mmCIF file of C-alpha atoms in Angstrom:
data_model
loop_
_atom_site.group_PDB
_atom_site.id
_atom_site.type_symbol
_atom_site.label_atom_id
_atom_site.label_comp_id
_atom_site.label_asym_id
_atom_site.label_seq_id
_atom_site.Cartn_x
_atom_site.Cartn_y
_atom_site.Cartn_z
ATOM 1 C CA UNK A 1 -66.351 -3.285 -52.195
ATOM 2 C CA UNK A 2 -66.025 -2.130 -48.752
ATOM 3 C CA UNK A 3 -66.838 -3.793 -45.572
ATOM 4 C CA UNK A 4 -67.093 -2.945 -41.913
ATOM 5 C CA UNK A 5 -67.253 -5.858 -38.790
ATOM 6 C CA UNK A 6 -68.238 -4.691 -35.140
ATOM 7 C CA UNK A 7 -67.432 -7.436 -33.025
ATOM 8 C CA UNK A 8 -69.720 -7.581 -29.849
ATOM 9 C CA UNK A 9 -72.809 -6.099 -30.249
ATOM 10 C CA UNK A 10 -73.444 -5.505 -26.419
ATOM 11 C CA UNK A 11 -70.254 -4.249 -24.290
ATOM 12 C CA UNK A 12 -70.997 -3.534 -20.773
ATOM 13 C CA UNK A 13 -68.777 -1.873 -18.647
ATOM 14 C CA UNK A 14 -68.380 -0.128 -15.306
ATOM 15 C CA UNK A 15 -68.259 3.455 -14.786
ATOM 16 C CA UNK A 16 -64.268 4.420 -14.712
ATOM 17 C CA UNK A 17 -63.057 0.882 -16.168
ATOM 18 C CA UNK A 18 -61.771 1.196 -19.891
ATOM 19 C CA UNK A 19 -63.791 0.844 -22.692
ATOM 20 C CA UNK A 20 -63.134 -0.954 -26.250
ATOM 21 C CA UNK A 21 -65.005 -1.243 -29.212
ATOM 22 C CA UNK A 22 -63.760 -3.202 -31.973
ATOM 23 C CA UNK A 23 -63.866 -2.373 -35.835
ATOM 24 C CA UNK A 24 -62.452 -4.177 -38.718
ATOM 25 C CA UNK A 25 -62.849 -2.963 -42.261
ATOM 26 C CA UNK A 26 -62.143 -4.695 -45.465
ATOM 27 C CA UNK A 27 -60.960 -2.148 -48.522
ATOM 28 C CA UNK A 28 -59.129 -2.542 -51.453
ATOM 29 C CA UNK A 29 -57.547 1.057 -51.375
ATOM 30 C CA UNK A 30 -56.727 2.741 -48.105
ATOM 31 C CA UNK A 31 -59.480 4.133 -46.924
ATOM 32 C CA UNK A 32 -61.696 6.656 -44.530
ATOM 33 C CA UNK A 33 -62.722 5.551 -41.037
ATOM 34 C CA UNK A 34 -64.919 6.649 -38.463
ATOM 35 C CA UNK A 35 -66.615 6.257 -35.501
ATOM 36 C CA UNK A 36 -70.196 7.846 -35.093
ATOM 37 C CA UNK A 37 -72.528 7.723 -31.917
ATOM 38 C CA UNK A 38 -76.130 7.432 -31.540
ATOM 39 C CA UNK A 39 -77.901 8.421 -28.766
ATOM 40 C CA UNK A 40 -81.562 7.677 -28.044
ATOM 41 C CA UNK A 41 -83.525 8.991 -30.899
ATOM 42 C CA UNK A 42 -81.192 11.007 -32.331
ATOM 43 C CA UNK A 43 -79.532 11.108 -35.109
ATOM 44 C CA UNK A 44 -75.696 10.216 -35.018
ATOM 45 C CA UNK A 45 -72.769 12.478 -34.114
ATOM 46 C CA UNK A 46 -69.494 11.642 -35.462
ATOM 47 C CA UNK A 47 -66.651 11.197 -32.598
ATOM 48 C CA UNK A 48 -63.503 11.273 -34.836
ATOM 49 C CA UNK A 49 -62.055 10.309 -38.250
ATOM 50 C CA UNK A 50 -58.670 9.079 -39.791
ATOM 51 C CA UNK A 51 -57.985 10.254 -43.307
ATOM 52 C CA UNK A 52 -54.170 10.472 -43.199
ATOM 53 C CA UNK A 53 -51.131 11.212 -41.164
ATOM 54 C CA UNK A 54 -51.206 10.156 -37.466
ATOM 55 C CA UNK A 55 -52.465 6.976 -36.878
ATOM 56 C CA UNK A 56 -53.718 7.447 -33.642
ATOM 57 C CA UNK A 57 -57.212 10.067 -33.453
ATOM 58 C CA UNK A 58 -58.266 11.914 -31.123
ATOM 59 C CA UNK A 59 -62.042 12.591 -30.558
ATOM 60 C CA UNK A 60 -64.524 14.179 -28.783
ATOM 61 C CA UNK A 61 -66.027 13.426 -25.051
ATOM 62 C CA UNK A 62 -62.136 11.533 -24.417
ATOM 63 C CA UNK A 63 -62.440 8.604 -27.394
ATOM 64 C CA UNK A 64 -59.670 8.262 -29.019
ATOM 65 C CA UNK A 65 -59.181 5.230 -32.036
ATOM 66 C CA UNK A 66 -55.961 4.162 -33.240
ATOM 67 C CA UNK A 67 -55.687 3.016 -37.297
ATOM 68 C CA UNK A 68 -53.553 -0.298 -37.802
ATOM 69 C CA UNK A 69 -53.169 -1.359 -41.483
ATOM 70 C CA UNK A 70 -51.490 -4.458 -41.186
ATOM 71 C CA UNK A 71 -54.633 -5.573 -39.059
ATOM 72 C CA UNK A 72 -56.882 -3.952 -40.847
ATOM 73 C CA UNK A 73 -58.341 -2.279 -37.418
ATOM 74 C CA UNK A 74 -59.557 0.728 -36.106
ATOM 75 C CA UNK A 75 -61.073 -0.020 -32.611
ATOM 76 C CA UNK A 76 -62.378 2.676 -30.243
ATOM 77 C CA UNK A 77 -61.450 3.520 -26.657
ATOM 78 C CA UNK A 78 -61.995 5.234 -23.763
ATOM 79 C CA UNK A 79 -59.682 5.367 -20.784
ATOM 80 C CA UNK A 80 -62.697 5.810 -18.297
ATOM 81 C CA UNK A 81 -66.247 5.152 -18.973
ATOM 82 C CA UNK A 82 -68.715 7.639 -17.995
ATOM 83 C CA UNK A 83 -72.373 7.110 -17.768
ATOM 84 C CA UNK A 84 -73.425 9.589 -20.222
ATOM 85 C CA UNK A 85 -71.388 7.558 -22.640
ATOM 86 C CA UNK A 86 -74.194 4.514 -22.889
ATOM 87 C CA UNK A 87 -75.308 4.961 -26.660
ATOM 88 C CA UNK A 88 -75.089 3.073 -29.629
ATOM 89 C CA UNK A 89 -71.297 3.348 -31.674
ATOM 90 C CA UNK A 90 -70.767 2.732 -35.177
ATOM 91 C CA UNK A 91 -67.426 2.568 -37.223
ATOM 92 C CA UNK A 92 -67.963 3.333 -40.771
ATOM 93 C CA UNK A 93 -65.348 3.246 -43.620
ATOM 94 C CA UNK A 94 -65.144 5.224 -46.883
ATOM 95 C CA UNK A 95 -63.479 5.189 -50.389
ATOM 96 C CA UNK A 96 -61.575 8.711 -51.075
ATOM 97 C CA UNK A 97 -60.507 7.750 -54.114
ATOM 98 C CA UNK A 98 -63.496 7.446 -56.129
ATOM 99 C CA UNK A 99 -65.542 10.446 -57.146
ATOM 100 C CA UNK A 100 -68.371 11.679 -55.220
ATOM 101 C CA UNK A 101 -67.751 8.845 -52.341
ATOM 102 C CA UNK A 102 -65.641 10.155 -50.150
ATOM 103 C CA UNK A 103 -68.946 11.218 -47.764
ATOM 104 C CA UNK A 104 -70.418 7.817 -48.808
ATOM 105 C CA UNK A 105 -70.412 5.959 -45.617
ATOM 106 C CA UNK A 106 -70.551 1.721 -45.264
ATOM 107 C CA UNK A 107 -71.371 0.706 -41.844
ATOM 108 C CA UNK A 108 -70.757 -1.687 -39.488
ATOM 109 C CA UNK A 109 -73.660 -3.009 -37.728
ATOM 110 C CA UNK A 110 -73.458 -0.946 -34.607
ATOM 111 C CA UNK A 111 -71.780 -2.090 -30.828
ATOM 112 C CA UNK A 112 -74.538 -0.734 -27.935
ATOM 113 C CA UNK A 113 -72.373 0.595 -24.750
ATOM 114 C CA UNK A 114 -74.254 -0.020 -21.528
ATOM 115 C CA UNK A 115 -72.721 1.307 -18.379
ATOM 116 C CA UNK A 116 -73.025 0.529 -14.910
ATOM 117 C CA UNK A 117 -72.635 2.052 -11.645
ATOM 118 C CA UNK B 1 -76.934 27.690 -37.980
ATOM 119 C CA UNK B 2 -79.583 24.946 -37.744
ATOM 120 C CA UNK B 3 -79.128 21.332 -37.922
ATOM 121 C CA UNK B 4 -80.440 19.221 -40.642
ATOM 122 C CA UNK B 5 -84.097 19.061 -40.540
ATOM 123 C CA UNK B 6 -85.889 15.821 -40.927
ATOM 124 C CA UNK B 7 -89.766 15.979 -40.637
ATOM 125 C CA UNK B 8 -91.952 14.306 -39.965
ATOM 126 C CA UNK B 9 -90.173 12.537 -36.819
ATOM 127 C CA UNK B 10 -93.115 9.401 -36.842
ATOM 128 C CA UNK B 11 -94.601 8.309 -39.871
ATOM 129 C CA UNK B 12 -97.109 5.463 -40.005
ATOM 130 C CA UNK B 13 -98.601 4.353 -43.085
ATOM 131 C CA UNK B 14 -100.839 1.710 -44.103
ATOM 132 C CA UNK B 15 -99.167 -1.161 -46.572
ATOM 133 C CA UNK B 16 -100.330 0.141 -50.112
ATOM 134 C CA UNK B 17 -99.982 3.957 -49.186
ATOM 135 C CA UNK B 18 -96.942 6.124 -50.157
ATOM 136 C CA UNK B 19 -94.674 7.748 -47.841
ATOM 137 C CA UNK B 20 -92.957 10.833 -48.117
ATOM 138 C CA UNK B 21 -89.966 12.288 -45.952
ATOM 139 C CA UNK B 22 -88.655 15.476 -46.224
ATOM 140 C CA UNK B 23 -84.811 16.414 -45.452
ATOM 141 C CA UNK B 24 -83.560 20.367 -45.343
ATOM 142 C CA UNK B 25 -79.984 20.413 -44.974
ATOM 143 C CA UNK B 26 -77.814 22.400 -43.328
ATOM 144 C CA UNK B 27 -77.547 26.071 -44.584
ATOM 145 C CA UNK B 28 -74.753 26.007 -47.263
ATOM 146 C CA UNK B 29 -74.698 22.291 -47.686
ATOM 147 C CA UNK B 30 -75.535 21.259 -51.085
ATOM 148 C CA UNK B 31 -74.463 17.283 -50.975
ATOM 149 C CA UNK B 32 -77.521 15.242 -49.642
ATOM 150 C CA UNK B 33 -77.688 11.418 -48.542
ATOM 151 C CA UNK B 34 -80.164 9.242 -47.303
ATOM 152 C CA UNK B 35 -79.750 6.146 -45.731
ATOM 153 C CA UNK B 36 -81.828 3.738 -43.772
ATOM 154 C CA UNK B 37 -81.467 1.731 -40.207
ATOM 155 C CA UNK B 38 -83.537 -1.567 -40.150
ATOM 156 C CA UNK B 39 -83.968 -3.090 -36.646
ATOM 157 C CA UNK B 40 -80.533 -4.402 -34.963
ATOM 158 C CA UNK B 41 -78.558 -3.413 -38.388
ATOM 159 C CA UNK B 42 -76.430 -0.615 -38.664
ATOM 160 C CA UNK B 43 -77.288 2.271 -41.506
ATOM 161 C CA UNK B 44 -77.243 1.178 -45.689
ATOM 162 C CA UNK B 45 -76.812 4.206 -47.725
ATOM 163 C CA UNK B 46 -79.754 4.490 -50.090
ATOM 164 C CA UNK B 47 -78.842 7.193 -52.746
ATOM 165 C CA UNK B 48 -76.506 10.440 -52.984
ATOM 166 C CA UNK B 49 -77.913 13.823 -54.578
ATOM 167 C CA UNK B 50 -76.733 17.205 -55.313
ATOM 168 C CA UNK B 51 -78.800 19.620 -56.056
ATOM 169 C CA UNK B 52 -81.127 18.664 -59.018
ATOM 170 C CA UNK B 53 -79.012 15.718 -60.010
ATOM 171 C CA UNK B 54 -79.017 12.039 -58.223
ATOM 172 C CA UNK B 55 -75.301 10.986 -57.744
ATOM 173 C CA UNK B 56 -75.495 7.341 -57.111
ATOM 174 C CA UNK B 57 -78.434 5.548 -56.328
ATOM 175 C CA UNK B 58 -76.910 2.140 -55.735
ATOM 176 C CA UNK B 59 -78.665 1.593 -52.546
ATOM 177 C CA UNK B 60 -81.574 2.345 -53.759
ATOM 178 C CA UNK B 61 -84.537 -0.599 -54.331
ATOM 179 C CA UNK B 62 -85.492 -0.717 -57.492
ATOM 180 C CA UNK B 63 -88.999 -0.149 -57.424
ATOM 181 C CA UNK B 64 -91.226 2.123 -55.601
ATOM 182 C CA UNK B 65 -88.149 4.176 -53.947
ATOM 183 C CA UNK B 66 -87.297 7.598 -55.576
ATOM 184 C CA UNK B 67 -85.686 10.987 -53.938
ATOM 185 C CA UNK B 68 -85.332 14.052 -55.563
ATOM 186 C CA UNK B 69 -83.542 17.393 -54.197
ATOM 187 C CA UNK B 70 -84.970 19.841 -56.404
ATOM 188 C CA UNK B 71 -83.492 23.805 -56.672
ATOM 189 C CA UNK B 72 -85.287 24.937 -54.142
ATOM 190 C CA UNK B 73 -86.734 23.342 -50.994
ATOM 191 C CA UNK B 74 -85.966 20.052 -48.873
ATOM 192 C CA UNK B 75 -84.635 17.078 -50.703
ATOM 193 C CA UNK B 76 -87.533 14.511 -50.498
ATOM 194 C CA UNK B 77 -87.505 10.333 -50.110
ATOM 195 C CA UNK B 78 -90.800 8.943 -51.557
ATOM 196 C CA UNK B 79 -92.452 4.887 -51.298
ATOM 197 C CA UNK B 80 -95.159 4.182 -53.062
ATOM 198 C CA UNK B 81 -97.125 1.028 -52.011
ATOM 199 C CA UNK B 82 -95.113 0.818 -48.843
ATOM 200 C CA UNK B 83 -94.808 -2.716 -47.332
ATOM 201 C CA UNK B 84 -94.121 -3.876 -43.979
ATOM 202 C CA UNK B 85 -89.961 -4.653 -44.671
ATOM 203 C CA UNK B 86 -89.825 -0.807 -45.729
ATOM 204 C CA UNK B 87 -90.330 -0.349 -41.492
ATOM 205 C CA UNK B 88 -86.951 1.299 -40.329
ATOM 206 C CA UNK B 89 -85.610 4.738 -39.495
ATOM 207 C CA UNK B 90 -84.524 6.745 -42.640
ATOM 208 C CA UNK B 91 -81.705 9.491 -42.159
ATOM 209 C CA UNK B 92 -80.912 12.644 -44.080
ATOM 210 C CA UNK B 93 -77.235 13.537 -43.897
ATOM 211 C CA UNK B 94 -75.480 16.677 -45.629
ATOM 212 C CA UNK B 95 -72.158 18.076 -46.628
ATOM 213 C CA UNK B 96 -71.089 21.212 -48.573
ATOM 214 C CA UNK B 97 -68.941 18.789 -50.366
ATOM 215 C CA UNK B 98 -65.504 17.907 -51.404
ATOM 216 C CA UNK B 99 -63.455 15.264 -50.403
ATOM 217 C CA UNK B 100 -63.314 14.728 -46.620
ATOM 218 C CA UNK B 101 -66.213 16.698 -45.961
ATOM 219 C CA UNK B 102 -67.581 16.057 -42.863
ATOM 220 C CA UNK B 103 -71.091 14.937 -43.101
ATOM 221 C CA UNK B 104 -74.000 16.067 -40.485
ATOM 222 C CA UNK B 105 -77.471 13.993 -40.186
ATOM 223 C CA UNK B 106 -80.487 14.750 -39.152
ATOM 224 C CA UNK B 107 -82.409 12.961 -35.995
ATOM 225 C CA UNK B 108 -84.495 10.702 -38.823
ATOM 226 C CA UNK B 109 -87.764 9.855 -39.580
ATOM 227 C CA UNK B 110 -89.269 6.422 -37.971
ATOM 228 C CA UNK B 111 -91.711 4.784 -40.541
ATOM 229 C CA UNK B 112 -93.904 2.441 -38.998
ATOM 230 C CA UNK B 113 -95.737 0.713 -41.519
ATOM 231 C CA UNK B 114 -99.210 -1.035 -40.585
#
């Protein structure tokens, strides 16, 4: 089974300071990660994924998230926070090796970004 | 190339009274998946369909939940007898499928059971 911690459910930050969310996922095989946001009655937009190869990910609107297997990580970041990017972020984790899962998503219980002026 | 299509956006019900949401995916997609978002938790997937067939319904309760994505027309989540715990926002996501396909969701539908 597959499991996904956000630690912090609230991170505030100020506009221009860094931001970090943290994810840690338990899986018995190496798996699929992402990060998806969730804006305001929407539904959610995915930001960027690992599958293989590079370790660090680059993602839309300036996230980036970097995979680390020996800590079983994959937190999100942001050099420079930006107002627009106040929404709710989820990291979600996958199993590619079993048929018909690789789009099955298990998700961690969400971090809310506020940010102020 | 619309998105995926959830209607209605609100739903309220009365406890006792079925529910039915309605997801059209995204033109070409044939992979469907439904989850649900409870208050302050992040999204459980529900159930997995293809086209005519249900994939894996292991998130699915065991009574009074069914979906169905028939040949032609949006897949559909139905409760019968809702209850007040089956409150939450339920999202449709698609893929056209194959590993590390990328999937898209839809905006949900909020039930709000009375």
């Amino acid at each position: 089974a597959q499991s996904v911690t956000q630690l912090g459910s609230h991170v505030s930050v100020s506009e221009g300071a860094l931001v970090l969310l943290r994810c840690n996922y338990s899986s018995s095989v190496p798996p699929y990660l992402f990060w998806y946001v969730q804006y305001p009655n929407q539904g959610l937009q995915l930001l960027l994924k690992y599958t293989t190869g590079a370790t660090l990910v680059k993602g839309i609107n300036g996230f980036e998230a970097e995979f680390k297997k020996s800590e079983t990580s994959f937190h999100l970041t942001k050099p420079s926070a930006h107002m627009s990017d106040a929404a709710e972020y989820f990291c979600a984790v996958s199993d590619p090796f079993r048929a018909g899962t690789a789009s099955k998503l298990t998700f961690g219980t969400g971090t809310r970004l506020q940010v102020t002026l | 190339n619309a998105g995926v299509m959830q209607n209605p956006r609100h739903l309220v019900r009365r406890r006792g009274q079925e529910a039915r949401l309605r997801c059209s995916p995204m033109k070409g997609h044939s992979h469907v998946y439904w989850y649900r978002q409870l208050p302050e938790e992040g999204l459980k997937f529900m159930v997995y369909l293809q086209k005519e067939n249900i994939i894996d319904e292991s998130g699915m309760p065991k009574e009074r939940f069914s979906a169905e994505f028939p040949k032609e027309g949006p897949s559909i989540l139905r409760i019968q007898q809702v209850v007040r715990g089956d409150s939450a926002a339920y999202f449709c996501a698609s893929s056209p499928g194959g590993i590390n396909e990328k999937l898209f969701f839809g905006s949900g539908t909020q039930l709000s059971v009375l």
